[in-house]
Amino acid sequence: MSSSICRFMPQKKYDMGIKAINFVLETELHKLRQPFFKPIYVFHLVTRGEGTLIIGNERYPIKRGSLFPIFPGEMFGLECTADFEYAYISFIGKEADGILADLEIDTGIRVYNGYEHLIGTWLDALRRIDSKNADILPISILLYTMSYITDGKGTDYTSTPADIAENILQYVSKHYDDPEISLRHVAGVFNYTQKYLSGMFKKKNGIGFCEYVNNLRIKKAVTLIQGGLYDIAMISEKCGFSDPLYFSKVFKAKKSISPTEYIKLCKA
């Protein structure tokens, strides 16, 4: 098992406007007291495992390749798998605010995913730090990492849970009639774990994912029947049900009447 690495930065010989305080590879999260409080900027990169970043009352899924900045004065916690490891660079400086503002890195986006390709660079830098390069190496890695964020080279990002929920609702509204749509499918599309997506969806919408999708499907079925489509197999297919019998079961559970009986009422 790898050991934690912590490099404390010596006094700089010259002023770059930003100073790294420490550069750490943390492999023993379970030994640390939480929540964490940071009075300075900290950039984290998950190097192994997955888990959840907690800031206030909000929870954000993180995994290998996730980057998450913490801003001065923020308190946060981590709930992670046993093999979870992460590296971080903490920093201060008169230019820090300006650099982050120029790159549009702020609390609007809490997690950036898809940066597995930077893990080797970070770990190599941690192993190479010595008294000769400690002034510039951590800051070089930090700025290099930020440059990837600003040019959008990651695969996706996570903003607020409210934004995530809205994006998922929009996706579901466009694809609910696809028989392949499922919690697992949507979790894959948005790069979250099924557990996180299920809990977040129910919290934001008051009902579970499957129930929400079925409500949309049955609403469409009613519209189709009222519009003159009376073939149950065809209605089932157009609404995203691969099994007409299951469609009929869900329809009756939602409307307290079978689709066949509802068709008869509409014909009358």
GROMACS .gro file of C-alpha atoms in nm:
model
  268
    1MET     CA    1   0.000   0.000   0.000
    2SER     CA    2   0.131   0.345  -0.086
    3SER     CA    3   0.214   0.593   0.190
    4SER     CA    4   0.093   0.948   0.230
    5ILE     CA    5   0.319   1.217   0.089
    6CYS     CA    6   0.330   1.571   0.223
    7ARG     CA    7   0.563   1.841   0.095
    8PHE     CA    8   0.578   2.171   0.285
    9MET     CA    9   0.692   2.462   0.073
   10PRO     CA   10   0.999   2.659   0.191
   11GLN     CA   11   1.015   3.037   0.176
   12LYS     CA   12   1.022   3.150  -0.188
   13LYS     CA   13   1.319   3.330  -0.331
   14TYR     CA   14   1.105   3.543  -0.560
   15ASP     CA   15   0.745   3.663  -0.582
   16MET     CA   16   0.517   3.503  -0.840
   17GLY     CA   17   0.204   3.650  -0.678
   18ILE     CA   18   0.087   3.305  -0.568
   19LYS     CA   19   0.248   3.070  -0.315
   20ALA     CA   20   0.191   2.698  -0.255
   21ILE     CA   21   0.158   2.615   0.115
   22ASN     CA   22   0.173   2.238   0.083
   23PHE     CA   23   0.146   1.962  -0.173
   24VAL     CA   24  -0.003   1.640  -0.032
   25LEU     CA   25  -0.098   1.288  -0.135
   26GLU     CA   26  -0.348   1.172   0.126
   27THR     CA   27  -0.389   0.793   0.151
   28GLU     CA   28  -0.536   0.763   0.502
   29LEU     CA   29  -0.851   0.970   0.502
   30HIS     CA   30  -1.002   0.751   0.773
   31LYS     CA   31  -0.745   0.884   1.023
   32LEU     CA   32  -0.833   1.250   0.967
   33ARG     CA   33  -1.085   1.452   1.169
   34GLN     CA   34  -1.379   1.583   0.970
   35PRO     CA   35  -1.525   1.814   0.860
   36PHE     CA   36  -1.228   1.999   0.715
   37PHE     CA   37  -1.193   2.376   0.733
   38LYS     CA   38  -0.958   2.556   0.497
   39PRO     CA   39  -0.884   2.930   0.536
   40ILE     CA   40  -0.700   2.925   0.202
   41TYR     CA   41  -0.749   2.791  -0.151
   42VAL     CA   42  -0.710   2.417  -0.204
   43PHE     CA   43  -0.725   2.221  -0.529
   44HIS     CA   44  -0.791   1.847  -0.492
   45LEU     CA   45  -0.746   1.567  -0.746
   46VAL     CA   46  -0.889   1.221  -0.670
   47THR     CA   47  -0.625   0.963  -0.758
   48ARG     CA   48  -0.808   0.646  -0.654
   49GLY     CA   49  -1.155   0.526  -0.548
   50GLU     CA   50  -1.483   0.715  -0.535
   51GLY     CA   51  -1.708   0.881  -0.284
   52THR     CA   52  -1.901   1.194  -0.197
   53LEU     CA   53  -1.791   1.554  -0.137
   54ILE     CA   54  -2.010   1.728   0.121
   55ILE     CA   55  -2.031   2.108   0.132
   56GLY     CA   56  -2.300   2.243   0.361
   57ASN     CA   57  -2.619   2.048   0.292
   58GLU     CA   58  -2.517   1.952  -0.060
   59ARG     CA   59  -2.353   1.628  -0.174
   60TYR     CA   60  -2.148   1.578  -0.489
   61PRO     CA   61  -2.022   1.244  -0.628
   62ILE     CA   62  -1.648   1.224  -0.686
   63LYS     CA   63  -1.425   0.952  -0.828
   64ARG     CA   64  -1.082   0.889  -0.976
   65GLY     CA   65  -1.004   1.185  -1.201
   66SER     CA   66  -1.234   1.431  -1.022
   67LEU     CA   67  -1.098   1.779  -0.948
   68PHE     CA   68  -1.263   1.987  -0.678
   69PRO     CA   69  -1.151   2.331  -0.558
   70ILE     CA   70  -1.222   2.447  -0.205
   71PHE     CA   71  -1.235   2.820  -0.143
   72PRO     CA   72  -1.113   3.014   0.164
   73GLY     CA   73  -1.340   2.978   0.464
   74GLU     CA   74  -1.528   2.673   0.338
   75MET     CA   75  -1.601   2.369   0.551
   76PHE     CA   76  -1.634   2.033   0.377
   77GLY     CA   77  -1.633   1.658   0.435
   78LEU     CA   78  -1.562   1.341   0.241
   79GLU     CA   79  -1.741   1.005   0.249
   80CYS     CA   80  -1.540   0.761   0.041
   81THR     CA   81  -1.449   0.401  -0.037
   82ALA     CA   82  -1.175   0.229   0.162
   83ASP     CA   83  -0.927   0.261  -0.125
   84PHE     CA   84  -0.989   0.634  -0.168
   85GLU     CA   85  -0.682   0.855  -0.220
   86TYR     CA   86  -0.644   1.215  -0.328
   87ALA     CA   87  -0.375   1.477  -0.380
   88TYR     CA   88  -0.410   1.846  -0.310
   89ILE     CA   89  -0.225   2.173  -0.344
   90SER     CA   90  -0.310   2.453  -0.101
   91PHE     CA   91  -0.212   2.806  -0.195
   92ILE     CA   92  -0.241   3.176  -0.120
   93GLY     CA   93  -0.125   3.496  -0.285
   94LYS     CA   94  -0.227   3.839  -0.404
   95GLU     CA   95  -0.278   3.706  -0.758
   96ALA     CA   96  -0.488   3.402  -0.658
   97ASP     CA   97  -0.827   3.574  -0.673
   98GLY     CA   98  -0.750   3.730  -1.009
   99ILE     CA   99  -0.625   3.407  -1.164
  100LEU     CA  100  -0.935   3.214  -1.059
  101ALA     CA  101  -1.163   3.496  -1.175
  102ASP     CA  102  -0.993   3.510  -1.515
  103LEU     CA  103  -1.036   3.134  -1.556
  104GLU     CA  104  -1.399   3.153  -1.433
  105ILE     CA  105  -1.331   2.902  -1.157
  106ASP     CA  106  -1.576   2.972  -0.874
  107THR     CA  107  -1.835   2.807  -0.648
  108GLY     CA  108  -2.081   2.774  -0.937
  109ILE     CA  109  -1.908   2.447  -1.028
  110ARG     CA  110  -1.798   2.222  -0.743
  111VAL     CA  111  -1.657   1.917  -0.920
  112TYR     CA  112  -1.481   1.875  -1.255
  113ASN     CA  113  -1.463   1.519  -1.386
  114GLY     CA  114  -1.252   1.348  -1.648
  115TYR     CA  115  -0.900   1.444  -1.542
  116GLU     CA  116  -0.748   1.098  -1.498
  117HIS     CA  117  -0.474   1.201  -1.742
  118LEU     CA  118  -0.340   1.450  -1.483
  119ILE     CA  119  -0.291   1.194  -1.206
  120GLY     CA  120   0.047   1.078  -1.329
  121THR     CA  121   0.165   1.438  -1.361
  122TRP     CA  122   0.062   1.521  -1.005
  123LEU     CA  123   0.216   1.207  -0.853
  124ASP     CA  124   0.538   1.250  -1.048
  125ALA     CA  125   0.564   1.610  -0.928
  126LEU     CA  126   0.511   1.502  -0.566
  127ARG     CA  127   0.800   1.257  -0.593
  128ARG     CA  128   1.033   1.508  -0.764
  129ILE     CA  129   0.997   1.803  -0.527
  130ASP     CA  130   1.318   1.914  -0.361
  131SER     CA  131   1.463   2.238  -0.226
  132LYS     CA  132   1.564   2.354  -0.574
  133ASN     CA  133   1.225   2.329  -0.745
  134ALA     CA  134   0.980   2.365  -0.454
  135ASP     CA  135   0.919   2.732  -0.535
  136ILE     CA  136   0.786   2.663  -0.882
  137LEU     CA  137   0.687   2.297  -0.922
  138PRO     CA  138   0.358   2.292  -0.721
  139ILE     CA  139   0.244   2.623  -0.872
  140SER     CA  140   0.337   2.499  -1.220
  141ILE     CA  141   0.126   2.186  -1.166
  142LEU     CA  142  -0.159   2.397  -1.028
  143LEU     CA  143  -0.163   2.641  -1.321
  144TYR     CA  144  -0.124   2.355  -1.569
  145THR     CA  145  -0.427   2.186  -1.413
  146MET     CA  146  -0.631   2.507  -1.421
  147SER     CA  147  -0.551   2.549  -1.790
  148TYR     CA  148  -0.724   2.218  -1.861
  149ILE     CA  149  -1.033   2.332  -1.672
  150THR     CA  150  -1.061   2.660  -1.858
  151ASP     CA  151  -1.024   2.502  -2.203
  152GLY     CA  152  -1.286   2.240  -2.125
  153LYS     CA  153  -1.064   1.937  -2.178
  154GLY     CA  154  -1.237   1.741  -1.901
  155THR     CA  155  -1.532   1.522  -1.992
  156ASP     CA  156  -1.795   1.690  -1.777
  157TYR     CA  157  -1.854   1.893  -1.465
  158THR     CA  158  -2.086   1.915  -1.171
  159SER     CA  159  -2.251   2.242  -1.076
  160THR     CA  160  -2.516   2.278  -0.807
  161PRO     CA  161  -2.751   1.986  -0.729
  162ALA     CA  162  -3.041   2.203  -0.849
  163ASP     CA  163  -2.873   2.240  -1.187
  164ILE     CA  164  -2.801   1.868  -1.202
  165ALA     CA  165  -3.165   1.785  -1.125
  166GLU     CA  166  -3.288   2.024  -1.393
  167ASN     CA  167  -3.051   1.880  -1.652
  168ILE     CA  168  -3.168   1.529  -1.572
  169LEU     CA  169  -3.535   1.628  -1.592
  170GLN     CA  170  -3.474   1.781  -1.934
  171TYR     CA  171  -3.300   1.465  -2.049
  172VAL     CA  172  -3.578   1.240  -1.919
  173SER     CA  173  -3.847   1.456  -2.081
  174LYS     CA  174  -3.680   1.397  -2.419
  175HIS     CA  175  -3.609   1.026  -2.376
  176TYR     CA  176  -3.878   0.879  -2.148
  177ASP     CA  177  -4.034   0.696  -2.444
  178ASP     CA  178  -3.708   0.508  -2.504
  179PRO     CA  179  -3.740   0.153  -2.364
  180GLU     CA  180  -3.368   0.159  -2.277
  181ILE     CA  181  -3.392   0.453  -2.038
  182SER     CA  182  -3.331   0.355  -1.676
  183LEU     CA  183  -3.168   0.486  -1.362
  184ARG     CA  184  -2.851   0.302  -1.459
  185HIS     CA  185  -2.856   0.450  -1.809
  186VAL     CA  186  -2.907   0.808  -1.691
  187ALA     CA  187  -2.643   0.768  -1.419
  188GLY     CA  188  -2.400   0.667  -1.693
  189VAL     CA  189  -2.496   0.960  -1.917
  190PHE     CA  190  -2.439   1.211  -1.636
  191ASN     CA  191  -2.139   1.029  -1.489
  192TYR     CA  192  -2.285   0.970  -1.141
  193THR     CA  193  -2.334   0.661  -0.929
  194GLN     CA  194  -2.684   0.512  -0.931
  195LYS     CA  195  -2.708   0.552  -0.554
  196TYR     CA  196  -2.628   0.922  -0.567
  197LEU     CA  197  -2.859   0.988  -0.862
  198SER     CA  198  -3.149   0.797  -0.704
  199GLY     CA  199  -3.124   0.987  -0.373
  200MET     CA  200  -3.074   1.326  -0.534
  201PHE     CA  201  -3.362   1.275  -0.780
  202LYS     CA  202  -3.609   1.177  -0.508
  203LYS     CA  203  -3.497   1.463  -0.284
  204LYS     CA  204  -3.547   1.721  -0.559
  205ASN     CA  205  -3.867   1.581  -0.713
  206GLY     CA  206  -4.046   1.411  -0.424
  207ILE     CA  207  -4.077   1.078  -0.610
  208GLY     CA  208  -3.840   0.811  -0.733
  209PHE     CA  209  -3.690   0.802  -1.080
  210CYS     CA  210  -3.891   0.503  -1.208
  211GLU     CA  211  -4.217   0.645  -1.081
  212TYR     CA  212  -4.142   0.978  -1.248
  213VAL     CA  213  -4.070   0.810  -1.582
  214ASN     CA  214  -4.384   0.596  -1.560
  215ASN     CA  215  -4.595   0.904  -1.487
  216LEU     CA  216  -4.469   1.063  -1.808
  217ARG     CA  217  -4.532   0.745  -2.005
  218ILE     CA  218  -4.887   0.700  -1.880
  219LYS     CA  219  -4.963   1.067  -1.944
  220LYS     CA  220  -4.855   1.015  -2.305
  221ALA     CA  221  -5.062   0.695  -2.327
  222VAL     CA  222  -5.373   0.885  -2.219
  223THR     CA  223  -5.303   1.150  -2.484
  224LEU     CA  224  -5.260   0.884  -2.754
  225ILE     CA  225  -5.583   0.708  -2.660
  226GLN     CA  226  -5.776   1.033  -2.651
  227GLY     CA  227  -5.629   1.108  -2.993
  228GLY     CA  228  -5.775   0.790  -3.139
  229LEU     CA  229  -5.499   0.531  -3.106
  230TYR     CA  230  -5.656   0.214  -2.965
  231ASP     CA  231  -5.395  -0.058  -3.029
  232ILE     CA  232  -5.251  -0.140  -2.687
  233ALA     CA  233  -4.930  -0.292  -2.822
  234MET     CA  234  -4.866   0.018  -3.033
  235ILE     CA  235  -4.950   0.253  -2.746
  236SER     CA  236  -4.716   0.058  -2.519
  237GLU     CA  237  -4.432   0.083  -2.771
  238LYS     CA  238  -4.479   0.455  -2.835
  239CYS     CA  239  -4.470   0.525  -2.461
  240GLY     CA  240  -4.147   0.336  -2.397
  241PHE     CA  241  -4.282   0.007  -2.261
  242SER     CA  242  -4.131  -0.304  -2.418
  243ASP     CA  243  -4.399  -0.528  -2.263
  244PRO     CA  244  -4.771  -0.450  -2.328
  245LEU     CA  245  -4.872  -0.653  -2.022
  246TYR     CA  246  -4.647  -0.446  -1.797
  247PHE     CA  247  -4.781  -0.130  -1.961
  248SER     CA  248  -5.136  -0.238  -1.878
  249LYS     CA  249  -5.037  -0.310  -1.518
  250VAL     CA  250  -4.876   0.031  -1.474
  251PHE     CA  251  -5.165   0.207  -1.650
  252LYS     CA  252  -5.421   0.049  -1.418
  253ALA     CA  253  -5.211   0.130  -1.110
  254LYS     CA  254  -5.191   0.496  -1.215
  255LYS     CA  255  -5.543   0.550  -1.351
  256SER     CA  256  -5.744   0.291  -1.151
  257ILE     CA  257  -5.875   0.154  -1.480
  258SER     CA  258  -5.722  -0.075  -1.741
  259PRO     CA  259  -5.620   0.069  -2.080
  260THR     CA  260  -5.879  -0.153  -2.248
  261GLU     CA  261  -6.154  -0.011  -2.027
  262TYR     CA  262  -6.026   0.342  -2.084
  263ILE     CA  263  -6.032   0.288  -2.460
  264LYS     CA  264  -6.396   0.177  -2.436
  265LEU     CA  265  -6.482   0.494  -2.244
  266CYS     CA  266  -6.311   0.710  -2.506
  267LYS     CA  267  -6.492   0.532  -2.789
  268ALA     CA  268  -6.832   0.578  -2.625
   0.00000   0.00000   0.00000
